[in-house]
Structure formats: structure tokens, C-alpha cells
JSON list of C-alpha atoms in Angstrom, two decimals:
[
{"chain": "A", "resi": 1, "resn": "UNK", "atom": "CA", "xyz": [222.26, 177.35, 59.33]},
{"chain": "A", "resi": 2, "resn": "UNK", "atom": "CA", "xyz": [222.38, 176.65, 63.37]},
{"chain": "A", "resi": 3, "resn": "UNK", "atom": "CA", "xyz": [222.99, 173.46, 64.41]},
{"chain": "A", "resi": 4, "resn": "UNK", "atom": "CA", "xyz": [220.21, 171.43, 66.74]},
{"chain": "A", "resi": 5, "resn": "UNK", "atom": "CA", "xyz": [220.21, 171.85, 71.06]},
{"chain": "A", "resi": 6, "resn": "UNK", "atom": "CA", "xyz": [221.95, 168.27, 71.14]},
{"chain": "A", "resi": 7, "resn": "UNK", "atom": "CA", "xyz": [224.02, 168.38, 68.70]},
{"chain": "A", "resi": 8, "resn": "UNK", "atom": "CA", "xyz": [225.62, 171.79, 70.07]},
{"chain": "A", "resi": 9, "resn": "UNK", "atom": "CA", "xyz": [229.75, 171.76, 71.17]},
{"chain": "A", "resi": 10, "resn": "UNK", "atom": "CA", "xyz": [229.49, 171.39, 75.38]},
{"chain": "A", "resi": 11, "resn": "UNK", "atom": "CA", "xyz": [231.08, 174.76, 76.72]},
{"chain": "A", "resi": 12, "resn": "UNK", "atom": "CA", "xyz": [231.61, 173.78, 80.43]},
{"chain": "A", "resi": 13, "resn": "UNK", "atom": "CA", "xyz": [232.53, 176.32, 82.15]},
{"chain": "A", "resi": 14, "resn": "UNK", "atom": "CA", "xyz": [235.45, 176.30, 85.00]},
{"chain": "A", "resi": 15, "resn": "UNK", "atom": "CA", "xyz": [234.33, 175.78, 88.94]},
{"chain": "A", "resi": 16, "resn": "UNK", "atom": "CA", "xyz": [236.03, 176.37, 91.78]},
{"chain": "A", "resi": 17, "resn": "UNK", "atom": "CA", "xyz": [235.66, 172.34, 92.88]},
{"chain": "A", "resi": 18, "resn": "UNK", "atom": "CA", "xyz": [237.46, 171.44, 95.85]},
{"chain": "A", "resi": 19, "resn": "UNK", "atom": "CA", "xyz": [237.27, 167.98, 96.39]},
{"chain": "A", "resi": 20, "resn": "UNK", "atom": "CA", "xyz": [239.56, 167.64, 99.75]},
{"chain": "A", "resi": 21, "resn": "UNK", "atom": "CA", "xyz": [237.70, 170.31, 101.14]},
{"chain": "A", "resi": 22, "resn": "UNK", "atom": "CA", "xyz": [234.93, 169.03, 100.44]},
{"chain": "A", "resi": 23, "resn": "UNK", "atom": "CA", "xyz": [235.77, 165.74, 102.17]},
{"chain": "A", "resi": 24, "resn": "UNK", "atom": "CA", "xyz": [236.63, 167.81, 105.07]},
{"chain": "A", "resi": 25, "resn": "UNK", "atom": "CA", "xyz": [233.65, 169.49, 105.25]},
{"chain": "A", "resi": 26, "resn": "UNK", "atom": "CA", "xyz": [231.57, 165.99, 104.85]},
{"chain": "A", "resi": 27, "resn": "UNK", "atom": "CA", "xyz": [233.85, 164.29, 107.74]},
{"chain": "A", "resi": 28, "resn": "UNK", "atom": "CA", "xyz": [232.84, 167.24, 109.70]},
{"chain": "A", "resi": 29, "resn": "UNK", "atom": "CA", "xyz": [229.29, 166.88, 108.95]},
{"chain": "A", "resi": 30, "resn": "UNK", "atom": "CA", "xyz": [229.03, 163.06, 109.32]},
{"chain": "A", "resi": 31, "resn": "UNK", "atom": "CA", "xyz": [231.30, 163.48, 113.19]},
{"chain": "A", "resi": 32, "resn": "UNK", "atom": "CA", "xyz": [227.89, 166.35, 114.31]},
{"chain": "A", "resi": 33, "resn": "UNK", "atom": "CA", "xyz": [225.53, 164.29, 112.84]},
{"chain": "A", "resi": 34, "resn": "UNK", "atom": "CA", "xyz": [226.70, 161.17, 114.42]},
{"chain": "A", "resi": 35, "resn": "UNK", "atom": "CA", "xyz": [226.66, 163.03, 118.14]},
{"chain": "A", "resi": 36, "resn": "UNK", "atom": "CA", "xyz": [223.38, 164.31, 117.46]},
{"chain": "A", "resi": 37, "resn": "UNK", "atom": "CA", "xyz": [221.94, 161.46, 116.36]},
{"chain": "A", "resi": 38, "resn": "UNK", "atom": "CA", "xyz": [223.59, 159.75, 119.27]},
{"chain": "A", "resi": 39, "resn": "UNK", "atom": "CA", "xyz": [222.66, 162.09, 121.62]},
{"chain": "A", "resi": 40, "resn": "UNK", "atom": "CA", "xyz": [218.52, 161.33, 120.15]},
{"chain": "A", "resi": 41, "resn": "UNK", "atom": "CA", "xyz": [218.90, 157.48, 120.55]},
{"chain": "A", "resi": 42, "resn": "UNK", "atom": "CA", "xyz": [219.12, 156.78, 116.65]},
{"chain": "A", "resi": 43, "resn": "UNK", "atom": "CA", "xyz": [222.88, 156.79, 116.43]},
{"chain": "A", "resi": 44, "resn": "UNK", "atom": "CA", "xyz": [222.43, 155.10, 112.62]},
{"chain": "A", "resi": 45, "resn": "UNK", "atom": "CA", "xyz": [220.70, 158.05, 111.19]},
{"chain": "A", "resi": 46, "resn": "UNK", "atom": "CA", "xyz": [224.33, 159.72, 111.37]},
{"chain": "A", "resi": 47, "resn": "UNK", "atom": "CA", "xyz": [226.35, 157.22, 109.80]},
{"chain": "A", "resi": 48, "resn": "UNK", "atom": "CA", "xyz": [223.69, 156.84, 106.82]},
{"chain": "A", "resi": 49, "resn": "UNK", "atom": "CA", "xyz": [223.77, 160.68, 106.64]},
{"chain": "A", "resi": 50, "resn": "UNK", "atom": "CA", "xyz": [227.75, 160.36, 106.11]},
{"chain": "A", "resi": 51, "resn": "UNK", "atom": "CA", "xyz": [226.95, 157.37, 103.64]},
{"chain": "A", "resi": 52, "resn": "UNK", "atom": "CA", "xyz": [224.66, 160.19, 101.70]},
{"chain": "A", "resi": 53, "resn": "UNK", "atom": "CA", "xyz": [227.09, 162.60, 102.10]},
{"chain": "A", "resi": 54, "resn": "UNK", "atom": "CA", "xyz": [229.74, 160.16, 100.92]},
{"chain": "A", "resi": 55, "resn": "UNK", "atom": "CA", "xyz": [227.58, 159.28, 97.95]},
{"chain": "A", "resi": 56, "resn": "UNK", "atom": "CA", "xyz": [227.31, 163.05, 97.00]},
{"chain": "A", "resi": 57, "resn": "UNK", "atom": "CA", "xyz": [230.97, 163.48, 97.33]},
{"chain": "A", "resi": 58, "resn": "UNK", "atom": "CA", "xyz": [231.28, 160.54, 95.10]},
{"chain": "A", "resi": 59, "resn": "UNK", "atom": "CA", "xyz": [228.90, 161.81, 92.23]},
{"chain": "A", "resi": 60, "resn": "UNK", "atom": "CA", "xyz": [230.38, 165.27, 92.25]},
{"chain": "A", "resi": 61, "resn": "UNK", "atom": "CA", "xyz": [234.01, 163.40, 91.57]},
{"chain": "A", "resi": 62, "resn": "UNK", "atom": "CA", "xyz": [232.45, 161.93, 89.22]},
{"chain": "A", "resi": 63, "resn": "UNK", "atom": "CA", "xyz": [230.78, 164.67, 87.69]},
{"chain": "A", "resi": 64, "resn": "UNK", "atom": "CA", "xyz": [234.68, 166.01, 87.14]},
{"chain": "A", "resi": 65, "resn": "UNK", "atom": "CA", "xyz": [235.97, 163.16, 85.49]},
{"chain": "A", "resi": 66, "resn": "UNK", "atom": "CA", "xyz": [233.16, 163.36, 82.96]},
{"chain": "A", "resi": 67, "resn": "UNK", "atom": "CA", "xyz": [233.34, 166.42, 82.37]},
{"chain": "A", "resi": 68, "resn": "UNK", "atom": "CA", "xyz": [237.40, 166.67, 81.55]},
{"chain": "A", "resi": 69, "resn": "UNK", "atom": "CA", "xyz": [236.60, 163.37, 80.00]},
{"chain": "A", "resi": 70, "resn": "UNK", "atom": "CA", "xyz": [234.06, 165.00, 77.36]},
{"chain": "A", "resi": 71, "resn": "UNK", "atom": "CA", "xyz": [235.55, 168.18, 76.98]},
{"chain": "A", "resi": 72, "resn": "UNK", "atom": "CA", "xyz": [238.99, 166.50, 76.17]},
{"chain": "A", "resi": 73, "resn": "UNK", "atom": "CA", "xyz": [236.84, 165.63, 73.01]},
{"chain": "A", "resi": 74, "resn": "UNK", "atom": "CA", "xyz": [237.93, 167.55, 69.61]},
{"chain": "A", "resi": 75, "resn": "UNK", "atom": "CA", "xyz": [233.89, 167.71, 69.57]},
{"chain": "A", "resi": 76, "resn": "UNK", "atom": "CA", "xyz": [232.10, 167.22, 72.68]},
{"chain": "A", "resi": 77, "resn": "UNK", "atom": "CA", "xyz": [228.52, 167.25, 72.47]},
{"chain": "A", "resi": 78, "resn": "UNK", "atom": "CA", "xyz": [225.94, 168.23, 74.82]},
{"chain": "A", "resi": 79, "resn": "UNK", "atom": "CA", "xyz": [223.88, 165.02, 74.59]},
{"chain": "A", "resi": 80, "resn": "UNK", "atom": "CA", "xyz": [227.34, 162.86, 76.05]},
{"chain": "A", "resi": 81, "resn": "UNK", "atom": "CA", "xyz": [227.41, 164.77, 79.11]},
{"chain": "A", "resi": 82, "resn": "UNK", "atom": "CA", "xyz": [223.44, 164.51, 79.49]},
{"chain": "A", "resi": 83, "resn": "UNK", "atom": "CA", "xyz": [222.99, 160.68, 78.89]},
{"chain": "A", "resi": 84, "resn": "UNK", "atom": "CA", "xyz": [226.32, 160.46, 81.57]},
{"chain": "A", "resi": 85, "resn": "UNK", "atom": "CA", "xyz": [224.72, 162.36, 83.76]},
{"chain": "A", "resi": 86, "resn": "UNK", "atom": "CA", "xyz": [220.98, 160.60, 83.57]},
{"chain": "A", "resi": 87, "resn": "UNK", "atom": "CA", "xyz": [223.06, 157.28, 83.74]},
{"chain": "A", "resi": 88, "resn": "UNK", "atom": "CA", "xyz": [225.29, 158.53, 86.95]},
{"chain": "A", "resi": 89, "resn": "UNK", "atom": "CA", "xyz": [222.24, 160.41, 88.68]},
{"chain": "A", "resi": 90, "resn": "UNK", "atom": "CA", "xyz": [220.04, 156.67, 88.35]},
{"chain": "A", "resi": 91, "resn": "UNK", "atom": "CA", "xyz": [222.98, 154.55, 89.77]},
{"chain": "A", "resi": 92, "resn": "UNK", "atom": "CA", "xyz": [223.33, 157.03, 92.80]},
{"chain": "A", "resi": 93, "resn": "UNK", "atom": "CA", "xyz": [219.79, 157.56, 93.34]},
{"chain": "A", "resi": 94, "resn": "UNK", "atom": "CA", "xyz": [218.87, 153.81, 93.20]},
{"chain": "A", "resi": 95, "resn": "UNK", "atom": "CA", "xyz": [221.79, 153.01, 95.22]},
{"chain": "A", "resi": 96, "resn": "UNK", "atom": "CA", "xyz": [220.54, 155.63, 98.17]},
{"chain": "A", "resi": 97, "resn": "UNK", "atom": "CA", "xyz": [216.77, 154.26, 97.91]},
{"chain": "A", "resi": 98, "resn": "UNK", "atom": "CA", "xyz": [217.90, 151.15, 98.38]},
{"chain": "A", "resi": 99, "resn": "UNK", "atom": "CA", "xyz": [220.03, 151.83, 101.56]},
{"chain": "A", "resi": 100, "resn": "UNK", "atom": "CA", "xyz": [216.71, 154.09, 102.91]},
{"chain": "A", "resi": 101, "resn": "UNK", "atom": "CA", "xyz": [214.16, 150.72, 101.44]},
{"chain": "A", "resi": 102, "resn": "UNK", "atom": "CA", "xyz": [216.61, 148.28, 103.55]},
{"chain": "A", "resi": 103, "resn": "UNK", "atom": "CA", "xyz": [217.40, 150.07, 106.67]},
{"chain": "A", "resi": 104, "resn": "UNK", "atom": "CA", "xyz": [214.37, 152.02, 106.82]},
{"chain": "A", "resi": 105, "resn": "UNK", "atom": "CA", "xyz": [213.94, 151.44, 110.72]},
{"chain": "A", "resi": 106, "resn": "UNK", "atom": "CA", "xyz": [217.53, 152.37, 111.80]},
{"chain": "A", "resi": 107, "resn": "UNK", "atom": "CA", "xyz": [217.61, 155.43, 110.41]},
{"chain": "A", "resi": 108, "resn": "UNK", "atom": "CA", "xyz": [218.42, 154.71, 106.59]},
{"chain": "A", "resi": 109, "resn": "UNK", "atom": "CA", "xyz": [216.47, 157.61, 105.28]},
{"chain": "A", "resi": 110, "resn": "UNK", "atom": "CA", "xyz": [219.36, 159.73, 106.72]},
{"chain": "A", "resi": 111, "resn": "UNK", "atom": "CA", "xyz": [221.16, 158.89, 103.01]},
{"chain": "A", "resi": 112, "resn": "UNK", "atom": "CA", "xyz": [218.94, 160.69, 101.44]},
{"chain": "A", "resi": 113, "resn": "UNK", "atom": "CA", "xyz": [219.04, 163.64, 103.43]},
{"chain": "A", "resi": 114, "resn": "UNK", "atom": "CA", "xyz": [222.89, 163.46, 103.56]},
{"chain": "A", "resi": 115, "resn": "UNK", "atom": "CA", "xyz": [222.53, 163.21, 99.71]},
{"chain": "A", "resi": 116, "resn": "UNK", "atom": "CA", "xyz": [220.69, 166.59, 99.97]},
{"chain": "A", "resi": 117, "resn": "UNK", "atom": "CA", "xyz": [222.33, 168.34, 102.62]},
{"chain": "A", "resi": 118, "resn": "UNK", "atom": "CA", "xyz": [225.98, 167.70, 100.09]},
{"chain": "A", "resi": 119, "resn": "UNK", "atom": "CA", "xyz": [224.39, 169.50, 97.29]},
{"chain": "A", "resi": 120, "resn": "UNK", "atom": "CA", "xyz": [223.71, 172.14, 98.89]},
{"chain": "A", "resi": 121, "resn": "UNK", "atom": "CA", "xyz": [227.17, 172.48, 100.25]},
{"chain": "A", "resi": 122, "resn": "UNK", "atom": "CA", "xyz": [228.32, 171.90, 96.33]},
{"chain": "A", "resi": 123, "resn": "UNK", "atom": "CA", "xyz": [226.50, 174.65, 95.19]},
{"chain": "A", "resi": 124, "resn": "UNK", "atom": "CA", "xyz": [227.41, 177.09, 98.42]},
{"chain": "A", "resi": 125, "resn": "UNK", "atom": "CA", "xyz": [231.10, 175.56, 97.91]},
{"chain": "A", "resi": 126, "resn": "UNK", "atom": "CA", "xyz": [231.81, 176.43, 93.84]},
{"chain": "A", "resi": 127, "resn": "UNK", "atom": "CA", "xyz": [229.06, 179.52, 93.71]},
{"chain": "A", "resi": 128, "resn": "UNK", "atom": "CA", "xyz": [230.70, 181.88, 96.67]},
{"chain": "A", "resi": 129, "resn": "UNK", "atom": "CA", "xyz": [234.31, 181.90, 95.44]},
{"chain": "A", "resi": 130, "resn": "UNK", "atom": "CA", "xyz": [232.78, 182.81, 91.52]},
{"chain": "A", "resi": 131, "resn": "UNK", "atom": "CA", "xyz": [230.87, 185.45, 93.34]},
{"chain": "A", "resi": 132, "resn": "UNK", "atom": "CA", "xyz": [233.75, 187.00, 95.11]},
{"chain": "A", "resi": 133, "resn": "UNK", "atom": "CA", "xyz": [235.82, 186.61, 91.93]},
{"chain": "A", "resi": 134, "resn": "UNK", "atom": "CA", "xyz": [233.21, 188.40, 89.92]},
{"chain": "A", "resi": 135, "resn": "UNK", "atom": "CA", "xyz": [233.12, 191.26, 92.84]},
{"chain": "A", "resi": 136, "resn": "UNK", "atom": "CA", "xyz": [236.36, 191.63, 92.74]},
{"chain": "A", "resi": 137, "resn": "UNK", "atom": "CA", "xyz": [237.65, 191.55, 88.97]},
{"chain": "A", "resi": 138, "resn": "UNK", "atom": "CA", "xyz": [233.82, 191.92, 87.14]},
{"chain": "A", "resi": 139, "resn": "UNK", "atom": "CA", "xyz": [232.71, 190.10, 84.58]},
{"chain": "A", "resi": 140, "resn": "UNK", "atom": "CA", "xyz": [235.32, 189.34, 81.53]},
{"chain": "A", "resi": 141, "resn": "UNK", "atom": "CA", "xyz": [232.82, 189.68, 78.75]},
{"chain": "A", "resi": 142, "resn": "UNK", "atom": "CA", "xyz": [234.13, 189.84, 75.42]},
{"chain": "A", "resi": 143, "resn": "UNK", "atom": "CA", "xyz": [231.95, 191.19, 72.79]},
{"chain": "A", "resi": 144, "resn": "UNK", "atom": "CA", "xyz": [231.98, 188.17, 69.33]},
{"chain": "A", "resi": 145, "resn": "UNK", "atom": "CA", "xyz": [229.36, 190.27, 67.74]},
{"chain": "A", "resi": 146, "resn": "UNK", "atom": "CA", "xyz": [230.77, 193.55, 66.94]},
{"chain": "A", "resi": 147, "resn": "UNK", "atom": "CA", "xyz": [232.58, 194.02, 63.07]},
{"chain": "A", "resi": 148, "resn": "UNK", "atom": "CA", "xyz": [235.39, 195.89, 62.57]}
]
């Protein structure tokens, strides 16, 4: 018997998450994006791209406490983490429109492209040090199917 997709224990596997540098990177980010905007004559466009980034910062923190939140769980199921994450990624989403609906002329669209531009960095951020691990040490596969 197999059980159903949703009912399924969450495996989550561990990232290399770095929320201060992260932060670091995003203060960084926001202080070029400000200048550049600056320099252009739409200085706003750089803070909203810091709010986005901010917001994206925010979610991924988030995102952590969920998951050690679920996974704490003698049974944690896949379909916790999904409706969390369908609930968080509405709240963050409609909060950035919003922001880009209400300061559309000063720049307020830069949100959502600070939004963007973070998950990007996320992915760049956890993937590269996994891929140097995996370089360096291979993969630690451990073969549950054999007998004997």
C-alpha cells in the first residue's frame, strides 16, 4: 500500500541559508540601487527596490521558521508546508502589488523587481555552497533498496 502525494512525511532537506549575509548582500543592493536611481532622477525606484528586497528577505525567514516549525512535527505532512507557503506567498505578493498599485508614479514597481532580483540571489546564495560541497565530498547516497 503507498500512501497519497499529500499525505506523504515532508523530507526537507538542509540549505546552506544565511540570513545575515543575506541582509548584507540586500543593504548592498538597496545603497547601488539607490545611487543609480538617484543618479536617473527617480531616486524612489531604489528605496522600493530595497522594500522588495526587504520583503524577499522577509519571506525567506519565514520560509525557515516554517519549515523547522513543520518538520519539528512527529508527522509532518507535505500539504502543511504547501497551504503555508500558498498563504505566505499571497500575503507577500499582495502586499508588493499594492506598494507598485499606490506608488506607481514614483517608482513603486521597483518592489517587485527587488522581490525578483532577492530570489535570485536565494537561489545563487544556498545552490553554490551545495555545489561546491557536492564537488568536493560527492554525493552521500545510501542505497535502502538492496537485501542482505
Amino acid at each position: 500500500m503507498t500512501t497519497p502525494g499529500h499525505d506523504a512525511p515532508l523530507v526537507f532537506p538542509s540549505v546552506a541559508f544565511r540570513p545575515l549575509r543575506l541582509l548584507i548582500v540586500c543593504v548592498a543592493l538597496t545603497a547601488v540601487a539607490v545611487a543609480a536611481a538617484w543618479f536617473t532622477g527617480h531616486p524612489f525606484f531604489g528605496v522600493f527596490f530595497g522594500v522588495g528586497l526587504g520583503l524577499g528577505l522577509l519571506n525567506a525567514l519565514l520560509v525557515k521558521r516554517a519549515v523547522e516549525s513543520i518538520t519539528a512535527e512527529e508527522h509532518p505532512l507535505k500539504k502543511k508546508m504547501a497551504l503555508n507557503s500558498a498563504a505566505r506567498l499571497l500575503v507577500i505578493t499582495a502586499i508588493a502589488l499594492t506598494i507598485a498599485f499606490v506608488f506607481r508614479t514614483n517608482g513603486g514597481l521597483g518592489v517587485v523587481f527587488g522581490l525578483a532580483i532577492f530570489q535570485a540571489l536565494l537561489v545563487m546564495s544556498t545552490s553554490i555552497p551545495v555545489m561546491k560541497k557536492i564537488r568536493s565530498d560527492g554525493l552521500d547516497y545510501v542505497d535502502t533498496d538492496s537485501k542482505g
